Short mmCIF file of C-alpha atoms in Angstrom, two decimals:
data_model
loop_
_atom_site.label_atom_id
_atom_site.label_comp_id
_atom_site.label_asym_id
_atom_site.label_seq_id
_atom_site.Cartn_x
_atom_site.Cartn_y
_atom_site.Cartn_z
CA MET A 1 9.60 -18.80 -1.70
CA PRO A 2 11.98 -19.77 -4.58
CA ILE A 3 12.86 -23.36 -4.94
CA ASP A 4 15.56 -23.01 -7.36
CA SER A 5 17.42 -20.48 -9.20
CA GLU A 6 20.21 -20.30 -11.83
CA LYS A 7 21.59 -16.98 -12.48
CA SER A 8 24.64 -16.09 -14.74
CA PHE A 9 26.14 -13.09 -16.38
CA GLY A 10 27.58 -12.34 -19.92
CA SER A 11 26.83 -14.84 -22.46
CA LYS A 12 25.39 -17.59 -20.17
CA LYS A 13 21.74 -18.25 -19.94
CA GLU A 14 19.65 -16.92 -17.14
CA ALA A 15 16.90 -18.99 -15.58
CA GLY A 16 14.91 -18.83 -12.37
CA GLY A 17 12.03 -20.56 -10.28
CA TYR A 18 9.14 -18.90 -8.56
CA SER A 19 6.78 -20.21 -5.97
CA HIS A 20 3.66 -18.33 -4.90
CA SER A 21 0.60 -18.84 -2.76
CA GLU A 22 -2.67 -17.09 -2.84
CA LYS A 23 -4.19 -15.86 0.33
CA HIS A 24 -7.87 -15.51 1.24
CA SER A 25 -9.16 -13.77 4.42
CA ILE A 26 -12.18 -13.40 6.33
CA VAL A 27 -13.32 -11.56 9.55
CA TYR A 28 -15.91 -13.71 11.14
CA THR A 29 -18.18 -12.51 14.00
CA TRP A 30 -20.21 -14.67 16.11
CA LYS A 31 -23.08 -13.48 18.43
CA ILE A 32 -23.88 -15.50 21.37
CA ASP A 33 -27.20 -14.57 23.30
CA GLU A 34 -27.65 -15.21 27.03
CA ILE A 35 -24.00 -15.86 27.54
CA ILE A 36 -24.62 -15.15 31.56
CA GLN A 37 -26.91 -18.08 31.53
CA PHE A 38 -24.39 -20.33 29.51
CA PHE A 39 -21.88 -19.54 32.34
CA ASN A 40 -24.45 -20.30 35.07
CA SER A 41 -25.31 -23.58 33.49
CA ALA A 42 -21.59 -24.48 33.28
CA LYS A 43 -21.07 -24.14 37.02
CA SER A 44 -23.62 -26.94 37.77
CA SER A 45 -22.54 -29.30 34.79
CA LYS A 46 -20.40 -32.33 35.36
CA GLU A 47 -19.41 -32.44 31.59
CA ASP A 48 -17.58 -30.01 29.44
CA VAL A 49 -19.86 -27.11 28.41
CA VAL A 50 -19.38 -26.59 24.61
CA LEU A 51 -20.91 -24.23 22.19
CA LYS A 52 -20.23 -24.19 18.36
CA SER A 53 -20.49 -21.41 15.84
CA PRO A 54 -22.11 -21.79 12.26
CA LYS A 55 -19.61 -22.83 9.74
CA PHE A 56 -17.79 -20.18 7.36
CA THR A 57 -15.25 -20.18 4.72
CA THR A 58 -12.81 -17.73 3.32
CA GLY A 59 -13.64 -18.77 -0.21
CA SER A 60 -10.30 -20.25 -1.19
CA LYS A 61 -9.94 -22.80 -3.90
CA ILE A 62 -9.19 -25.49 -1.28
CA LYS A 63 -12.70 -25.12 -0.10
CA ASP A 64 -11.81 -24.49 3.38
CA LEU A 65 -14.45 -24.74 6.20
CA TRP A 66 -14.29 -23.63 9.86
CA PHE A 67 -16.28 -23.02 12.97
CA LEU A 68 -15.43 -21.37 16.44
CA GLN A 69 -15.91 -23.14 19.57
CA ILE A 70 -16.23 -21.85 23.19
CA GLU A 71 -15.72 -24.15 26.12
CA ILE A 72 -15.84 -24.18 29.93
CA ARG A 73 -14.20 -27.55 30.82
CA LYS A 74 -14.80 -29.92 33.33
CA SER A 75 -11.78 -30.40 35.94
CA ASN A 76 -11.02 -31.64 39.33
CA GLU A 77 -9.93 -27.96 39.89
CA PRO A 78 -13.25 -26.32 39.10
CA SER A 79 -12.45 -23.02 40.94
CA LYS A 80 -9.37 -22.73 38.49
CA ASN A 81 -10.61 -23.88 35.04
CA LYS A 82 -14.24 -23.20 35.19
CA SER A 83 -13.32 -19.57 35.81
CA LEU A 84 -11.70 -19.51 32.22
CA LEU A 85 -13.56 -19.05 28.92
CA SER A 86 -11.84 -21.15 26.16
CA LEU A 87 -12.01 -20.28 22.53
CA PHE A 88 -10.77 -22.37 19.58
CA LEU A 89 -10.80 -22.39 15.72
CA PHE A 90 -11.61 -25.87 14.32
CA PRO A 91 -11.47 -27.05 10.65
CA ASP A 92 -14.31 -28.76 9.08
CA HIS A 93 -13.10 -29.57 5.64
CA ARG A 94 -11.61 -32.73 4.23
CA ASP A 95 -8.21 -33.80 5.47
CA GLN A 96 -5.52 -31.64 4.22
CA LYS A 97 -2.86 -29.34 5.25
CA VAL A 98 -3.79 -25.70 5.48
CA TRP A 99 -1.53 -22.83 6.60
CA THR A 100 -3.26 -20.14 8.47
CA ARG A 101 -2.77 -16.81 10.39
CA TYR A 102 -5.43 -15.80 12.83
CA MET A 103 -6.36 -13.70 15.68
CA PHE A 104 -9.54 -14.14 18.01
CA PHE A 105 -11.21 -10.95 19.22
CA VAL A 106 -14.30 -9.74 21.20
CA VAL A 107 -16.49 -6.82 20.03
CA ASN A 108 -17.40 -4.37 22.78
CA ASN A 109 -20.27 -1.89 22.73
CA LYS A 110 -18.29 0.73 20.79
CA LYS A 111 -17.86 -1.83 18.06
CA GLU A 112 -14.27 -1.94 18.89
CA LYS A 113 -12.24 -5.31 18.56
CA ILE A 114 -10.35 -6.44 21.75
CA GLY A 115 -7.98 -9.39 21.89
CA LYS A 116 -7.21 -12.18 24.36
CA ASP A 117 -7.42 -11.04 27.95
CA PHE A 118 -9.02 -7.91 26.69
CA LYS A 119 -5.87 -6.50 25.09
CA VAL A 120 -5.85 -3.96 22.27
CA TYR A 121 -6.45 -5.67 19.01
CA ASP A 122 -4.12 -4.46 16.20
CA GLN A 123 -2.33 -5.91 13.10
CA SER A 124 1.18 -5.76 14.84
CA SER A 125 -0.17 -7.55 17.93
CA SER A 126 1.80 -10.64 19.27
CA LEU A 127 -1.61 -12.15 19.64
CA TRP A 128 -1.61 -13.45 16.09
CA LEU A 129 -1.24 -17.28 15.68
CA ASP A 130 0.44 -18.92 12.68
CA LYS A 131 -0.73 -22.57 12.71
CA LEU A 132 -0.69 -25.46 10.16
CA PHE A 133 -3.89 -27.32 10.41
CA ASP A 134 -3.28 -30.92 9.44
CA SER A 135 -6.04 -32.76 11.18
CA SER A 136 -9.52 -32.15 12.62
CA ASP A 137 -8.10 -30.67 15.88
CA GLY A 138 -8.77 -27.23 16.80
CA TRP A 139 -6.36 -24.61 17.99
CA GLY A 140 -6.66 -21.52 20.20
CA TYR A 141 -6.85 -20.66 23.76
CA SER A 142 -7.93 -22.61 26.97
CA ASP A 143 -7.60 -19.27 28.84
CA PHE A 144 -8.88 -16.64 26.23
CA ALA A 145 -10.71 -14.68 29.10
CA ARG A 146 -11.52 -14.75 32.69
CA ILE A 147 -15.23 -15.19 33.18
CA LYS A 148 -15.21 -12.97 36.33
CA GLU A 149 -13.57 -10.09 34.50
CA LEU A 150 -15.89 -10.62 31.60
CA LEU A 151 -18.94 -10.26 33.91
CA GLU A 152 -17.16 -7.36 35.62
CA LYS A 153 -17.03 -5.54 32.29
CA LYS A 154 -20.40 -6.67 30.94
CA ASN A 155 -21.61 -3.05 30.43
CA GLU A 156 -18.77 -2.68 28.16
CA LEU A 157 -18.66 -6.19 26.49
CA LEU A 158 -22.24 -7.53 26.38
CA ALA A 159 -24.93 -6.04 24.24
CA SER A 160 -28.69 -6.34 24.94
CA ASN A 161 -29.96 -9.55 25.95
CA ASP A 162 -26.67 -10.39 27.38
CA THR A 163 -25.09 -10.92 23.93
CA LEU A 164 -21.47 -11.55 23.61
CA THR A 165 -19.82 -11.12 20.25
CA VAL A 166 -16.62 -13.00 19.57
CA GLY A 167 -14.77 -13.33 16.23
CA VAL A 168 -11.86 -14.52 14.29
CA ASP A 169 -9.64 -12.57 11.87
CA LEU A 170 -8.45 -15.58 9.46
CA THR A 171 -6.04 -15.66 6.68
CA VAL A 172 -5.75 -18.98 4.64
CA TYR A 173 -2.68 -19.64 2.50
CA GLU A 174 -3.24 -22.01 -0.57
CA THR A 175 -0.67 -24.60 -1.38
CA HIS A 176 2.46 -23.03 -3.16
CA VAL A 177 2.51 -23.34 -6.87
CA THR A 178 5.98 -23.48 -8.41
CA THR A 179 6.91 -22.55 -11.89
CA ASN A 180 10.20 -22.41 -13.88
CA ASN A 181 10.59 -19.13 -15.79
CA LYS A 182 13.37 -17.69 -17.93
CA ILE A 183 14.65 -14.22 -16.84
CA LYS A 184 14.34 -11.92 -19.74
CA PRO A 185 17.55 -10.02 -20.36
CA TRP A 186 16.91 -6.28 -19.39
CA LYS A 187 16.35 -4.00 -22.22
CA TYR A 188 16.01 -0.35 -21.69
CA SER A 189 13.43 1.13 -24.25
CA GLY A 190 14.40 4.75 -23.86
CA PRO A 191 16.93 6.75 -25.95
CA ARG A 192 20.66 6.14 -25.46
CA LEU A 193 23.23 8.77 -24.84
CA SER A 194 24.51 8.54 -28.34
CA ASP A 195 20.81 9.18 -29.64
CA ASP A 196 20.58 12.29 -27.49
CA PHE A 197 23.99 13.62 -28.82
CA ARG A 198 22.90 12.93 -32.33
CA ASP A 199 19.62 14.73 -31.72
CA LEU A 200 21.78 17.82 -30.63
CA PHE A 201 23.87 17.64 -33.85
CA VAL A 202 20.74 17.24 -36.14
CA THR A 203 18.62 19.87 -34.61
CA LYS A 204 21.53 22.20 -33.92
CA LYS A 205 20.38 22.93 -30.47
CA LYS A 206 22.63 25.36 -28.58
CA CYS A 207 25.54 25.06 -31.07
CA ASP A 208 28.18 27.51 -30.43
CA VAL A 209 30.72 27.02 -33.05
CA ILE A 210 30.60 26.88 -37.03
CA ILE A 211 33.00 24.60 -38.83
CA LYS A 212 33.54 25.57 -42.59
CA VAL A 213 34.59 22.85 -44.85
CA GLY A 214 34.76 23.72 -48.53
CA GLU A 215 31.48 25.51 -49.31
CA GLU A 216 29.56 23.86 -46.61
CA LYS A 217 29.22 24.94 -42.84
CA PHE A 218 28.60 22.66 -39.95
CA ASP A 219 27.17 23.78 -36.67
CA ALA A 220 28.63 22.02 -33.70
CA HIS A 221 29.21 22.27 -29.80
CA LYS A 222 32.63 23.13 -28.58
CA LEU A 223 32.28 21.02 -25.41
CA ILE A 224 31.50 17.85 -27.39
CA LEU A 225 34.38 18.40 -29.80
CA ILE A 226 36.79 19.19 -26.92
CA SER A 227 35.72 15.93 -25.04
CA ARG A 228 36.31 13.65 -28.06
CA SER A 229 39.43 15.07 -29.56
CA CYS A 230 42.69 16.57 -28.09
CA VAL A 231 43.32 18.50 -31.42
CA PHE A 232 39.89 20.37 -30.92
CA GLU A 233 40.63 20.79 -27.33
CA ALA A 234 43.95 22.64 -28.03
CA MET A 235 42.16 24.65 -30.80
CA PHE A 236 39.46 26.04 -28.36
CA SER A 237 41.33 26.17 -25.16
CA TYR A 238 43.72 28.82 -25.86
CA ASP A 239 43.84 32.33 -27.11
CA MET A 240 43.61 31.32 -30.78
CA LYS A 241 41.59 32.83 -33.59
CA GLU A 242 39.12 29.97 -33.78
CA ASN A 243 38.21 30.34 -30.04
CA LYS A 244 37.65 33.93 -30.38
CA GLU A 245 35.41 34.02 -33.43
CA ASN A 246 33.80 30.67 -32.80
CA GLN A 247 34.45 29.53 -36.32
CA VAL A 248 36.86 27.06 -37.79
CA THR A 249 37.88 26.58 -41.32
CA ILE A 250 39.25 23.13 -42.32
CA PRO A 251 40.85 23.19 -45.64
CA ASP A 252 42.16 19.52 -46.19
CA ILE A 253 39.00 17.38 -46.07
CA ILE A 254 35.84 17.17 -48.15
CA PRO A 255 32.48 17.87 -46.52
CA GLU A 256 31.18 14.39 -46.98
CA ILE A 257 34.03 12.81 -45.10
CA PHE A 258 33.97 15.52 -42.49
CA LYS A 259 30.33 15.01 -42.04
CA LYS A 260 31.04 11.33 -41.18
CA VAL A 261 33.80 12.45 -38.77
CA LEU A 262 31.16 14.59 -36.91
CA ASP A 263 28.76 11.77 -36.94
CA PHE A 264 31.40 9.67 -35.13
CA ILE A 265 32.20 12.28 -32.72
CA TYR A 266 28.56 12.86 -31.69
CA THR A 267 27.31 9.02 -31.80
CA ASP A 268 30.49 6.89 -31.79
CA LYS A 269 29.29 5.21 -35.02
CA VAL A 270 29.99 5.68 -38.72
CA ASN A 271 27.60 4.50 -41.42
CA ASP A 272 29.01 2.89 -44.55
CA ILE A 273 32.61 3.09 -43.42
CA ASN A 274 34.03 0.97 -46.14
CA SER A 275 33.01 3.42 -48.73
CA SER A 276 35.45 6.02 -47.57
CA VAL A 277 37.68 4.11 -45.10
CA GLU A 278 40.94 5.42 -46.22
CA GLU A 279 39.85 9.07 -45.97
CA LEU A 280 38.38 8.41 -42.66
CA LEU A 281 41.59 6.82 -41.56
CA GLU A 282 43.49 10.05 -42.41
CA ALA A 283 40.98 12.19 -40.60
CA ALA A 284 41.00 9.88 -37.62
CA ASP A 285 44.66 10.18 -37.36
CA LYS A 286 44.68 13.91 -37.88
CA TYR A 287 42.20 14.66 -35.03
CA GLN A 288 43.34 11.94 -32.76
CA LEU A 289 40.19 9.89 -32.68
CA GLN A 290 41.66 6.63 -31.81
CA ARG A 291 38.47 4.50 -31.70
CA LEU A 292 37.65 5.74 -35.21
CA LYS A 293 41.08 4.87 -36.19
CA GLU A 294 40.77 1.54 -34.87
CA MET A 295 37.42 0.95 -36.70
CA CYS A 296 39.13 2.02 -40.03
CA GLU A 297 41.90 -0.35 -39.44
CA HIS A 298 39.58 -3.16 -38.88
CA SER A 299 37.65 -2.41 -42.00
CA LEU A 300 40.76 -2.28 -44.17
CA SER A 301 41.97 -5.59 -42.81
CA LYS A 302 38.68 -7.10 -43.89
CA ILE A 303 38.84 -5.78 -47.59
CA LEU A 304 42.68 -6.49 -47.96
CA THR A 305 43.42 -8.70 -50.87
CA ASP A 306 46.56 -9.44 -53.12
CA THR A 307 45.34 -6.97 -55.78
CA ASN A 308 44.79 -3.93 -53.37
CA ALA A 309 47.30 -4.70 -50.84
CA ILE A 310 49.92 -2.02 -51.93
CA ARG A 311 47.34 0.85 -52.26
CA ILE A 312 46.11 -0.05 -48.72
CA MET A 313 49.36 -0.57 -47.07
CA ILE A 314 50.46 2.79 -48.07
CA PRO A 315 48.01 4.86 -46.23
CA ALA A 316 48.00 2.27 -43.41
CA ASP A 317 51.81 2.75 -42.92
CA LEU A 318 51.37 6.70 -43.36
CA HIS A 319 49.03 6.84 -40.46
CA ASN A 320 50.71 4.10 -38.28
CA ALA A 321 47.78 1.76 -38.69
CA THR A 322 49.54 -1.21 -37.30
CA GLN A 323 46.86 -2.91 -35.20
CA TYR A 324 44.93 -4.84 -37.97
CA CYS A 325 47.00 -4.10 -41.21
#
C-alpha cells in the first residue's frame, strides 16, 4: 500500500514510497470430547453455556494471543437459539489493533475440513472473514452449525468418545511499515546493439565483401554498409562490378581513416575524432554519413581559433559544413 510517490522522467529526480506488512498464519484445531453431553447439559441450563479452547498464537512480532469459544446461549426462545452452536474467535493479547483474515471449520472422520453449515472448505470460499480486532470482543458466528444436523451426521463428524474437532485457519497482518526509497535508474547490463555490431566487424563473422584501401583489405557486411550509406547502397544494389565480385577498391582515402569510417558505420562512434577530423569530414561527405559529418563539424567548431580559421574553413566550405562552422 504506497503512501506517497514522486515519479518523473528525463533529468528530474525519481523517488518513491513503500509500505509493507508481514503476515503470520496458523491452522489451529481444538478437540472437544463428550460434545453430546455438552449439548444435553445446555438444554437444562438457565445460563449461557460456554467452552473456551486453550490459547494459541501465530508467532507474530506483535505477540498475538487467541482462543476459540463455543457457546449455546440462553434465550427466551429456547427452541430457536439452543438449537444453534455458536463459534467465535477472541483476542487475548494487550489492547491493540490487529488485522486478521480467518475461517472456521470442522474436521470430519476423513480428516477433511468443512466450513460453516457444513459447506465445503476451500481457499476461495466466501466464508473467509476479514476483521480488525481492536478490543477484547470476539467475532464469529452465532449460528455456526445446527446442533440437530450435527447429531444427525455424528458418524461423519464425531470421532471416538463423541469428540468434535473444530478449528480456525487464521492469518494475522502486522502493522504496515513505511519507507521512503529512491528509485534507481534502470540500467541494462547486457551488450548494446553497437557492441554486437562491433563484434561482427572485429571477428569478421559472415562477412560477404572485401574493401581494398591501399595495401590493406577490410572484411565487411554488405547489408550493414547499405543500411548506413546511400553510396554503398547504390554500389551494391545494381549490376555493378563491385556487387558481382564482392570486392571494392577505394583509392582516395588512407587505410587509417577508412578504418575509422568503418568503426563509425558499425558502432555509430569514432575514437579520437580530433586527430583526423578534416579527413573524416571529407569521407563523411563522400559516403553521405550525415551523423559523422555533424560530429566532425562540431569537433571543428571546438578547435577553431584565429590562427587556424582559414585552414579549417576551406574544407568546411568545400564539404558544405555549415551547421557549426
